[in-house]
Coordinates of C-alpha atoms in Angstrom, one line a residue:
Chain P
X1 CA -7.3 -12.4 136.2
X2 CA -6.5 -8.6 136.5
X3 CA -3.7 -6.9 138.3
X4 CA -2.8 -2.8 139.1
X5 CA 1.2 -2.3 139.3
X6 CA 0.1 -1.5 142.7
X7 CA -0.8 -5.5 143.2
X8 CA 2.8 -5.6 141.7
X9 CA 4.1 -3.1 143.9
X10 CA 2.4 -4.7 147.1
X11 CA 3.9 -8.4 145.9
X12 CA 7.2 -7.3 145.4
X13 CA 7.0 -5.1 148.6
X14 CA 10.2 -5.1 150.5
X15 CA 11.3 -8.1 153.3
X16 CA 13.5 -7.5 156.1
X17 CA 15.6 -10.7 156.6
X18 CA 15.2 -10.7 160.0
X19 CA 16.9 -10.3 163.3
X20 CA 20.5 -10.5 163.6
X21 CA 21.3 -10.7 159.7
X22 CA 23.8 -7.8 159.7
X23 CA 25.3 -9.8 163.0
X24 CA 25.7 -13.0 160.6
X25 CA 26.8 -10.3 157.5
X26 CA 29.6 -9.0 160.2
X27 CA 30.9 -12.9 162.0
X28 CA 31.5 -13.4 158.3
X29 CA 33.5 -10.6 157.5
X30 CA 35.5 -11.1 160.6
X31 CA 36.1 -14.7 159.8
X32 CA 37.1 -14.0 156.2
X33 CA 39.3 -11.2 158.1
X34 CA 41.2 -13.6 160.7
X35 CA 41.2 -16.6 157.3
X36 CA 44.8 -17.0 156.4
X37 CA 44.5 -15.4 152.6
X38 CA 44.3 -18.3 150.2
X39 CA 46.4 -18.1 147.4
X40 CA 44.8 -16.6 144.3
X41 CA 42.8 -19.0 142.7
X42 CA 44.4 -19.8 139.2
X43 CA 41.8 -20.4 136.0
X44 CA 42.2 -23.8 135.0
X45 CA 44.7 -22.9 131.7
X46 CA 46.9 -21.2 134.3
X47 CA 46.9 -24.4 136.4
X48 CA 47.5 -26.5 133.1
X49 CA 50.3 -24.0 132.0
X50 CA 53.2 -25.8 133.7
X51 CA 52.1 -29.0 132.2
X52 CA 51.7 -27.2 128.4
X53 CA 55.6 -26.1 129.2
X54 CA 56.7 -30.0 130.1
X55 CA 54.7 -31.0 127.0
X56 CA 56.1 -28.2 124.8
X57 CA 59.7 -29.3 125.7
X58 CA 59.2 -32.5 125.3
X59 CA 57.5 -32.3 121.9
X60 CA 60.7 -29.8 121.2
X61 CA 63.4 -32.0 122.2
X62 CA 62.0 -35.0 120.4
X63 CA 61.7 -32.8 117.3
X64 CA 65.1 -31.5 118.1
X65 CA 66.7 -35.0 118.1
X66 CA 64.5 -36.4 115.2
X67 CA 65.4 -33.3 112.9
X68 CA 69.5 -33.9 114.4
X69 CA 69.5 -37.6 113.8
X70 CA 68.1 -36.9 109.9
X71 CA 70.7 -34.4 109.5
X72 CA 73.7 -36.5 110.9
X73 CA 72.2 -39.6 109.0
X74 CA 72.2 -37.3 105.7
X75 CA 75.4 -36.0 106.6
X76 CA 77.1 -39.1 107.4
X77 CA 75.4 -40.7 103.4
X78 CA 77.3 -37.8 102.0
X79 CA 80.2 -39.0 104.3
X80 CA 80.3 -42.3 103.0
X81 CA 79.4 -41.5 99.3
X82 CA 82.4 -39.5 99.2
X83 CA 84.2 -41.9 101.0
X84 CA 83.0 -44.4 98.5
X85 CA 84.1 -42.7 95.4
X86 CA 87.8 -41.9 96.8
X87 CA 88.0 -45.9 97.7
X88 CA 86.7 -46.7 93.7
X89 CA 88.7 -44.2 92.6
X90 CA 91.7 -45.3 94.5
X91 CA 91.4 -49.4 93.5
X92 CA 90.9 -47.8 89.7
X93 CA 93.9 -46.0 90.2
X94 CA 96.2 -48.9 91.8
X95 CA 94.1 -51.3 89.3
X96 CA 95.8 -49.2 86.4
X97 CA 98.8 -48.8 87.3
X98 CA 99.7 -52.6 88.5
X99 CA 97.9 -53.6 84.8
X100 CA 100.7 -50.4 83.2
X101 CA 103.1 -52.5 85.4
X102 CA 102.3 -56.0 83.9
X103 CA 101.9 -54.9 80.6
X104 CA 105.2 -52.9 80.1
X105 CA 106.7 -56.2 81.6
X106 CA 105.1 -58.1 78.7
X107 CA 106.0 -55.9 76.3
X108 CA 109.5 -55.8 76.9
X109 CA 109.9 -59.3 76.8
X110 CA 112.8 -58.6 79.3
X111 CA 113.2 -60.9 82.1
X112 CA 110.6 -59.5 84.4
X113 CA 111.4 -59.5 88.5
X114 CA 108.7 -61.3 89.1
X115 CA 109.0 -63.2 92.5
X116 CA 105.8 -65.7 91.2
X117 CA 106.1 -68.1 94.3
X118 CA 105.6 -64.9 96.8
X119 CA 102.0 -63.8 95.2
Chain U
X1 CA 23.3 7.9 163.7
X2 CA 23.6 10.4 160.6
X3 CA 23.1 8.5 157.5
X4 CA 26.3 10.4 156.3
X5 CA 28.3 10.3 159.3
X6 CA 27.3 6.6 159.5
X7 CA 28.9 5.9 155.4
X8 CA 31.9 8.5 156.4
X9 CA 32.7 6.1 159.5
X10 CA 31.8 2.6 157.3
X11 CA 34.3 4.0 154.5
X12 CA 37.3 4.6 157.2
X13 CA 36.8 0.6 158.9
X14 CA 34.9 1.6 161.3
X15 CA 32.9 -1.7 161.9
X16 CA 29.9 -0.9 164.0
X17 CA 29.2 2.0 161.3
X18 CA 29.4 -0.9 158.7
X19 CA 26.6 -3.0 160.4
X20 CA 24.7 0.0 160.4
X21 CA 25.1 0.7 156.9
X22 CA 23.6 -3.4 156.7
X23 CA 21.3 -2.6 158.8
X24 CA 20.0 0.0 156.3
X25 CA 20.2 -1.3 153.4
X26 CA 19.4 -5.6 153.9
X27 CA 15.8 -5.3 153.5
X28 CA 16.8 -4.3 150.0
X29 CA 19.0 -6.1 148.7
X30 CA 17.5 -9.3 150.5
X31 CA 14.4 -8.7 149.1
X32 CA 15.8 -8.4 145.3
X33 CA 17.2 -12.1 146.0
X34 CA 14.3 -13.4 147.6
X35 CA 12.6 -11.8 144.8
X36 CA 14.5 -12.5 142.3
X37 CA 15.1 -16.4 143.5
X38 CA 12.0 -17.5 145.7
X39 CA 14.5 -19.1 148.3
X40 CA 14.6 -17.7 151.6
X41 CA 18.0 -19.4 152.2
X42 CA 19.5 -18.8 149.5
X43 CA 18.2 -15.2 149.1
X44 CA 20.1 -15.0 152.5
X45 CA 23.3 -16.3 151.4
X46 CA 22.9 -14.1 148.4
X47 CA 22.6 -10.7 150.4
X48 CA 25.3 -11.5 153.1
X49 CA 27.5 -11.8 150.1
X50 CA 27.0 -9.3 148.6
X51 CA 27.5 -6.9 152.3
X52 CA 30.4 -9.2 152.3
X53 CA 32.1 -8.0 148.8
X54 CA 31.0 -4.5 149.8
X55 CA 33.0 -4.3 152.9
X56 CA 36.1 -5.5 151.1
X57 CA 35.7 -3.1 147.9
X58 CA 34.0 0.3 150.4
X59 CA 36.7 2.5 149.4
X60 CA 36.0 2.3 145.9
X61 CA 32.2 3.7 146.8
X62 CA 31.7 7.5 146.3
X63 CA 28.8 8.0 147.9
X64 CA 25.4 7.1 149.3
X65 CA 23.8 7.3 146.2
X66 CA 26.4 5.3 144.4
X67 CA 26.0 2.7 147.5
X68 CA 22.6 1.8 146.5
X69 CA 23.7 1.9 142.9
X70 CA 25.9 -0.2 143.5
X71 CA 24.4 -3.0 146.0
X72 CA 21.5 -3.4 143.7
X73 CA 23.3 -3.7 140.5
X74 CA 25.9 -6.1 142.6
X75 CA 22.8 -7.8 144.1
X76 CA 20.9 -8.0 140.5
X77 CA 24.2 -9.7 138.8
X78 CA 24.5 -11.9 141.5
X79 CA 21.1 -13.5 141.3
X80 CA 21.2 -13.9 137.5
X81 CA 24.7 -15.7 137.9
X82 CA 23.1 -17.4 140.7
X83 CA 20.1 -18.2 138.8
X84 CA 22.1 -19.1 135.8
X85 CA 23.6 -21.6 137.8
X86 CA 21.0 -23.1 139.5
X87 CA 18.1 -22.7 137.5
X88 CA 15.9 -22.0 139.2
X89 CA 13.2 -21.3 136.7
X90 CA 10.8 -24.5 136.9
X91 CA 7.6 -25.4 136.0
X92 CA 6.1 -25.3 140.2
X93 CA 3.1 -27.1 141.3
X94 CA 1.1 -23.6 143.2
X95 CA -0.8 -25.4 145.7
X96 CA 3.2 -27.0 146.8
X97 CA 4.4 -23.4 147.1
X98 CA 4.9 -22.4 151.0
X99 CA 2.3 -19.8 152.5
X100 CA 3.4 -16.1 152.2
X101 CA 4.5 -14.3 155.0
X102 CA 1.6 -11.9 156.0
X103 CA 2.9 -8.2 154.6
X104 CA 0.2 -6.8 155.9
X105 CA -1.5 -3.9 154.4
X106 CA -4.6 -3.6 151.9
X107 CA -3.4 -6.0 149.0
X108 CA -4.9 -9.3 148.4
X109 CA -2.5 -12.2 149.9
X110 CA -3.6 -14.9 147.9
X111 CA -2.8 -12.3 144.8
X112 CA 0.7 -11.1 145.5
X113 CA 1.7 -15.1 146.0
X114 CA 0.2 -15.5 142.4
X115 CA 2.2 -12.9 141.2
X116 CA 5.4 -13.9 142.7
X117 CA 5.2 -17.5 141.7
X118 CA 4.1 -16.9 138.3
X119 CA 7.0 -13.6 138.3
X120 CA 9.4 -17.0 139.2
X121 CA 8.8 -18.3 135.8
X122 CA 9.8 -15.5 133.8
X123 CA 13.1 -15.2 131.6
X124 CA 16.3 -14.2 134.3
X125 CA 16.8 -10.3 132.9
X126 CA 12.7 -9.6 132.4
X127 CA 12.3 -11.0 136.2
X128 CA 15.1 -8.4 137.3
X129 CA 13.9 -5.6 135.3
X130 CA 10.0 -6.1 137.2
X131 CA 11.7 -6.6 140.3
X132 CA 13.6 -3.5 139.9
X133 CA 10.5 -1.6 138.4
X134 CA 8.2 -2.3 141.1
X135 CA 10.3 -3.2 144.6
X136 CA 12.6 -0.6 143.7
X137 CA 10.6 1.7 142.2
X138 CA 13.3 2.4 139.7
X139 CA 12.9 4.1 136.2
X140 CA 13.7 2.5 132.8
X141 CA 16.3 4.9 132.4
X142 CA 17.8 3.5 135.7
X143 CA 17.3 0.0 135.6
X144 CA 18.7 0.3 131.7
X145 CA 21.5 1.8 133.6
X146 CA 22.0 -1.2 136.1
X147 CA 21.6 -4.3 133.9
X148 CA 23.4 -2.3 130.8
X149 CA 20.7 -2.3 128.5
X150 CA 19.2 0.4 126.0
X151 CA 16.5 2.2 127.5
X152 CA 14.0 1.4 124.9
X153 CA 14.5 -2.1 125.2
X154 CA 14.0 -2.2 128.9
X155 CA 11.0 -0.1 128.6
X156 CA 9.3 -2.5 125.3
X157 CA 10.2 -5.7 127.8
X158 CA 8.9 -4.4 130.7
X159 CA 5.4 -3.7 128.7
X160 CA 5.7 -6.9 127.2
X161 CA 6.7 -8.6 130.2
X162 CA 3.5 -7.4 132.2
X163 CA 1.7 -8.8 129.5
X164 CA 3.0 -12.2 129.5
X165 CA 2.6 -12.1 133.3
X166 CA -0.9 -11.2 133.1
X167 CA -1.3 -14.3 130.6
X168 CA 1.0 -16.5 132.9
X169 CA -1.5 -15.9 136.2
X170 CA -4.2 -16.3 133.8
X171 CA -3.4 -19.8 133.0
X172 CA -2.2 -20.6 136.0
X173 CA -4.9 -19.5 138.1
X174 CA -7.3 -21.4 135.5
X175 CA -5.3 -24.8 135.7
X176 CA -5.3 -24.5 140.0
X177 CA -9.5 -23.7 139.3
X178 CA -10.3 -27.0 137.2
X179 CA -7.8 -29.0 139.3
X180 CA -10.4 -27.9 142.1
X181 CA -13.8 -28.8 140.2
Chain C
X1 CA 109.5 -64.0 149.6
X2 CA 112.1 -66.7 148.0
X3 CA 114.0 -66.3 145.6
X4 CA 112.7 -68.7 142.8
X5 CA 109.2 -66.5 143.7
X6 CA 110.8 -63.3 142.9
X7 CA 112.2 -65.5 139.7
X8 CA 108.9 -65.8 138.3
X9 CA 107.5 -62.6 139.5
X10 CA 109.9 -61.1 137.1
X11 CA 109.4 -63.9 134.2
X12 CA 106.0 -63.2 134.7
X13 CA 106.1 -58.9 134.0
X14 CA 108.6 -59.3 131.6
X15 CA 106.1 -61.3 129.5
X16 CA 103.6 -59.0 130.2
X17 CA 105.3 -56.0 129.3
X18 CA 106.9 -58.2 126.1
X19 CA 102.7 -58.5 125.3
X20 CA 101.8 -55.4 125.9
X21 CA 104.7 -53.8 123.6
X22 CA 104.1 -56.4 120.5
X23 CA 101.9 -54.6 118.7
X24 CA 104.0 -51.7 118.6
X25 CA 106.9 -53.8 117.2
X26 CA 104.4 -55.3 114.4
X27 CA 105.7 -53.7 111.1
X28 CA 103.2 -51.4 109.5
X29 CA 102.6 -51.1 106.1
X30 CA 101.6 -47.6 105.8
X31 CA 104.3 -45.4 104.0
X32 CA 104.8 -41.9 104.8
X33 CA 104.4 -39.8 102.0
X34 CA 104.0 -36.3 103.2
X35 CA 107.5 -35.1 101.7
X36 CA 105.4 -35.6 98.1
X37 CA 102.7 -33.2 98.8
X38 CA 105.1 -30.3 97.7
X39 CA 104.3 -31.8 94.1
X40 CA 101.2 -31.2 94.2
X41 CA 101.5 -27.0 93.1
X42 CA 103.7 -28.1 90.2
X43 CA 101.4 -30.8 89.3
X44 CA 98.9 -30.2 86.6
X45 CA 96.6 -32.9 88.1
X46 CA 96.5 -34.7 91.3
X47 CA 94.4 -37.4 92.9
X48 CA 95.6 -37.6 96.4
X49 CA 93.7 -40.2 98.5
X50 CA 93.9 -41.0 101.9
X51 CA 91.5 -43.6 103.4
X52 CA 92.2 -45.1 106.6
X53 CA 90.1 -47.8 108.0
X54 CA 87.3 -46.5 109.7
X55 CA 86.5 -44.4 106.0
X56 CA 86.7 -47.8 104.2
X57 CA 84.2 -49.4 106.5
X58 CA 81.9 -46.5 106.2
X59 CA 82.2 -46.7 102.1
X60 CA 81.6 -50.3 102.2
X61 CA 78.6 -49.8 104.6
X62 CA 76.6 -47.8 101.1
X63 CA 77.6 -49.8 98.8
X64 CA 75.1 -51.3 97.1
X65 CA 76.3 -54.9 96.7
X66 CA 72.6 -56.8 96.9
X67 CA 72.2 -55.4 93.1
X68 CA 75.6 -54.7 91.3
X69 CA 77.9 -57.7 91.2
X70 CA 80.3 -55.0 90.4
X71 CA 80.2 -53.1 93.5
X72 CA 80.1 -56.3 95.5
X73 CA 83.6 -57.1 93.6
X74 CA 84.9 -53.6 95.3
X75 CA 83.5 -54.2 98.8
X76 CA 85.3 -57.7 98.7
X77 CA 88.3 -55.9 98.3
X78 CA 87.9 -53.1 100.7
X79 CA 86.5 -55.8 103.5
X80 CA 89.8 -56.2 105.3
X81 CA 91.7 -52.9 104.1
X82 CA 93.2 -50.8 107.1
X83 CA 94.0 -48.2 104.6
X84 CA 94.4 -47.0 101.1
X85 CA 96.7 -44.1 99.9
X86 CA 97.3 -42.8 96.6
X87 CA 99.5 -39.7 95.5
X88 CA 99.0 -39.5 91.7
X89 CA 100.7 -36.3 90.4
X90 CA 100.6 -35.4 86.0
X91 CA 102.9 -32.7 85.3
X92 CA 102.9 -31.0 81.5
X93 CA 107.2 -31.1 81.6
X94 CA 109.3 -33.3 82.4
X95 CA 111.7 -33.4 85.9
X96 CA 109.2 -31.8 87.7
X97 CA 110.1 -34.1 90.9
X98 CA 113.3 -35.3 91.7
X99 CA 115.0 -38.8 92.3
X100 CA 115.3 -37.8 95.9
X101 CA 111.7 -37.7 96.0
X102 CA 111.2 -41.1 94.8
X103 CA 114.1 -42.5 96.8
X104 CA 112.4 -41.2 100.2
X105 CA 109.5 -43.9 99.2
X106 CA 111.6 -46.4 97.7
X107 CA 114.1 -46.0 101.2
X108 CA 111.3 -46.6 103.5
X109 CA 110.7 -50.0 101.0
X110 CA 114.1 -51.3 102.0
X111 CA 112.8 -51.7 105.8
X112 CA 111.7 -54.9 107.4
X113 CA 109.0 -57.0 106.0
X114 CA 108.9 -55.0 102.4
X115 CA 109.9 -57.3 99.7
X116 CA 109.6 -56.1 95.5
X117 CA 107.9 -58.3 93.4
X118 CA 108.3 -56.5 90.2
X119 CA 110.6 -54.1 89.2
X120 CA 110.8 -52.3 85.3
X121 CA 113.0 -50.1 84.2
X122 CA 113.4 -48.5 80.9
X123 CA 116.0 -46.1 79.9
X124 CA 114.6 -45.2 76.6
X125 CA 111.3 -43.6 78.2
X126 CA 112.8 -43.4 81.7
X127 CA 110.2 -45.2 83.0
X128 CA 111.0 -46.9 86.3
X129 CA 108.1 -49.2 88.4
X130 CA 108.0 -51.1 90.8
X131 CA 105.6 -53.2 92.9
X132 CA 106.3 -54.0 96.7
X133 CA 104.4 -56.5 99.4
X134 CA 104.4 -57.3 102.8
X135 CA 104.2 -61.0 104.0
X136 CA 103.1 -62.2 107.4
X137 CA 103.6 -65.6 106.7
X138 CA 101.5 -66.3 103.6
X139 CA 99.6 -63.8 103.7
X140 CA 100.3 -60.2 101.8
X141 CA 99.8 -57.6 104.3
X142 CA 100.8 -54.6 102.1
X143 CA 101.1 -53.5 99.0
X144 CA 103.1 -50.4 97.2
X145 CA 103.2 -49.6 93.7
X146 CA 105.6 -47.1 92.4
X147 CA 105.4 -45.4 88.9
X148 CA 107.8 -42.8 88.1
X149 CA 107.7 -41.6 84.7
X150 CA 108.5 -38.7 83.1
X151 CA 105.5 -36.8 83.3
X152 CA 103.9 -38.6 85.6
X153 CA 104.9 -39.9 89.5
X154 CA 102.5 -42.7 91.2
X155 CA 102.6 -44.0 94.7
X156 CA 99.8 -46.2 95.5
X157 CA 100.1 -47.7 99.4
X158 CA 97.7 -50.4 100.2
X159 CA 97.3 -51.6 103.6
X160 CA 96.0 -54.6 105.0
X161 CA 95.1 -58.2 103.4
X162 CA 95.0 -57.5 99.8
X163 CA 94.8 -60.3 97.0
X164 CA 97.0 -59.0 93.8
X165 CA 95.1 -60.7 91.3
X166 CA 91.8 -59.7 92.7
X167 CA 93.2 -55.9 92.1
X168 CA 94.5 -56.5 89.3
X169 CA 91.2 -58.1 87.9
X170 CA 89.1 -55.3 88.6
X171 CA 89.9 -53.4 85.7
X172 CA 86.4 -52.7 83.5
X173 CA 84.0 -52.8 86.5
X174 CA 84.7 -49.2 87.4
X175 CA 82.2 -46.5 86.6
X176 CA 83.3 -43.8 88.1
X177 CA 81.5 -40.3 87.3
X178 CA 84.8 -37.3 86.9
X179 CA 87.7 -40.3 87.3
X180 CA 90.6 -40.7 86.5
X181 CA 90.7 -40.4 82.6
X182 CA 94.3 -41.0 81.9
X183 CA 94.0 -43.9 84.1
X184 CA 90.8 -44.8 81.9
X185 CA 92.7 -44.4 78.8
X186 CA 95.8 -46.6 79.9
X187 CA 93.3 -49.2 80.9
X188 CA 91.4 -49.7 77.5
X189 CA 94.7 -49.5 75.9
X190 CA 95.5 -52.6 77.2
X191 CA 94.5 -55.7 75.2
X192 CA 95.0 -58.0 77.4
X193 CA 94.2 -58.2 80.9
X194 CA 96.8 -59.2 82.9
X195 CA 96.7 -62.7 84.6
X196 CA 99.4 -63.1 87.5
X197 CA 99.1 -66.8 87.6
X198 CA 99.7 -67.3 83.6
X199 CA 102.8 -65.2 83.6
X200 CA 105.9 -66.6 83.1
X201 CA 107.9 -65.0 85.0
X202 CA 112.1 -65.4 85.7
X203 CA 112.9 -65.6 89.3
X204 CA 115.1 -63.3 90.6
X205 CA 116.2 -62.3 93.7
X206 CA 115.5 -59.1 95.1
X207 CA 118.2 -56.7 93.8
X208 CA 118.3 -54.4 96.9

């Protein structure tokens, strides 16, 4: 089947919508004029934003007080190692000096001041 | 009323100006939608829309010329979207189609339904760039201008797009013949 | 109120406040032994330790006594132990600390509760030690050892339970990475190691 652009033209020919459409155009505008203004819609990753926040500080905070709870552990193994080696060190120390003590005794042969009963 | 005393008074709030400016300008930009979507409804809704978004954004309109610019590139986006969302491009039975409204004149009735059913089931941007073409009466360089497209390429679819149509009504016309016999 | 009620409302606070204050009147084996730290610049090596209870507990806590019997020996010892101090000072020359220095320890030693257990002196190598306890009862409470010799001055202050011959049995089970060498070298030149129970040992009263 053939068609002219004029059978386009003629299709395609301008409709009027009709009585009383720039009456319905105009009750619109005035309702949208006496409408309270709506707040500004917000895209849906500006609605989610607050949320992200919570989330983020939450995420930080737990992070936070993981990393802080390694560190003190850490710190307080270094705490104690050190701690341990001062108390070894310290029994060696008293260890060799009560052995000096007892041996000198010995080797005297003097008459120690031992008080045997009290030990 | 002067058609540029009319805009002058539209542009400063005057209200009653505004409806005339409607007044003047709905049978277009209805008739891209109605065009454009085949839905006297929602062709309506479309248009008052778009008059609607014009009254809030008339003081950005420089003149008459960029009025009509603007209402049918404003009306144009709106259908696509609109189309886009809907889709509205389906496969439609023609004997289900409603009877056209008598436009009176010397073209064949029967004929310019055909065409605007079969103009219905072309691709969104080729259906604007006919509408624009032939209810508009717009050039390529224009209509390349309003849907922001090289000229050439509105100029290649347009050719090509008559073609198809022609095929389309072809086919069409053929199926509605044999469902008869 | 009657009298015999205000009788034993008084009996009553005075206990209290009696209870209360005991602890304050328990004697305390920790000897001061700040007016030594002076030594410490003429010193040509000092180990000065100070490890009250709360640092005992937390060096027992990593030990790794599941694995080394050894270590499990040491946490034994430290169990109970409300403190351990040590001022160890090795000078090059001789009289580098006084007698007054030594008598401010050995004073505080006179108090209540102290009692020496050991005392050697030796005028040849003026060498003078002396080992101190404190009883509740039984049970030893404290300890002090005190090693004054000429190039070297010792003051090692034990508090809390401590068993003497578990101390003094220690000796070879330490591994210490950087300790105390001399102390090292006195302990493997002992051939014998000292048993408190096998010792014959004169009784004397205390001479102080």
């Amino acid at each position: 089947m053939h068609f002219s652009e004029d059978d386009l033209r003629a299709a395609l020919k301008r409709q009027d919508p009709g009585e009383g459409f720039a009456q319905r155009v105009m009750a619109r505008v005035n309702q949208a004029e006496s409408a309270p203004e709506k707040p500004p819609r917000r895209v849906w990753f500006l609605r989610l934003r607050p949320a992200l926040v919570a989330v983020a500080a939450v995420l930080l905070l737990v992070i936070g007080l993981v990393v802080g709870y390694q560190q003190e552990q850490v710190a307080q193994q270094a705490r104690a190692r050190k701690a341990e080696q001062q108390a070894v060190l310290a029994l060696r120390i008293a260890n060799a000096k009560l052995n000096r003590v007892f041996e000198r005794v010995n080797q005297r042969q003097t008459v120690p001041k031992v008080q045997r009963e009290s030990l | 009323m002067d058609e540029s005393f009319q805009f002058r008074s539209a542009l400063q709030g005057d209200t009653a100006a505004f409806a005339d400016l409607i007044r003047q300008h709905q049978a277009m930009v209805f008739s891209i939608a109605l065009h454009y979507l085949q839905d006297r409804a929602l062709a309506e809704d479309i248009a008052q829309e778009v008059f609607l978004e014009l009254y809030q954004k008339i003081r950005t309109i420089e003149s008459e010329k960029h009025l009509l610019c603007w209402l049918r590139r404003v009306a144009a986006n709106r259908c696509i979207d609109q189309g886009r969302r809907k889709k509205t491009r389906r496969e439609t039975d023609l004997d289900s189609l409603p009877e056209p409204a008598s436009q009176g004149g010397h073209s064949d009735p029967l004929l310019s339904e055909r065409l605007r059913q079969t103009l219905s089931l072309l691709p969104e941007k080729q259906r604007m760039m006919v509408i624009l073409r032939y209810q508009e009466d717009l050039g390529p360089a224009e209509i390349a201008d309003l849907l922001k497209m090289p000229v050439n390429t509105v100029k290649s679819t347009l050719h090509r797009t008559l073609e198809e149509l022609r095929k389309k009504l072809v086919h069409k016309i053929g199926e509605v013949r044999y469902a008869l016999f | 109120m009657t009298n015999k009620r205000i009788h034993i409302a008084l009996w009553t606070g005075a206990i209290m406040i009696f209870a209360w204050a005991m602890p304050g009147f328990a004697q305390n084996a920790r000897l001061e032994l700040k007016n030594l730290e002076k030594l410490s610049s003429k010193a040509s090596e000092v180990h000065d330790i100070t490890l009250d209870g709360a640092m005992l507990q937390l060096a027992s806590k990593f030990m790794n006594a599941a694995d080394d019997p050894d270590a499990a020996e040491v946490k034994d010892i430290l169990k109970d132990l409300k403190g351990i101090y040590v001022k160890n000072f090795e000078f090059d020359q001789p009289n580098q600390y006084s007698q007054a220095d030594v008598q401010a320890i050995r004073a505080q030693l006179t108090g209540p509760g102290w009692q020496r257990i050991v005392e050697s002196r030796s005028e040849h190598s003026r060498e003078h030690d002396e080992i101190y306890v404190m009883k509740q009862g039984k049970a030893i409470t404290g300890l002090a050892i005190l090693v004054a010799e000429p190039t070297e001055l010792t003051v090692v202050n034990i508090v809390g339970p401590i068993d003497i011959n578990k101390l003094a049995a220690l000796q070879g089970h330490f591994n210490i990475p950087g300790g105390d060498d001399s102390s090292d070298k006195k302990m493997k030149d002992q051939s014998t190691k000292p048993q408190l129970q096998k010792r014959e040992a004169a009784h004397e009263p205390r001479d102080n």
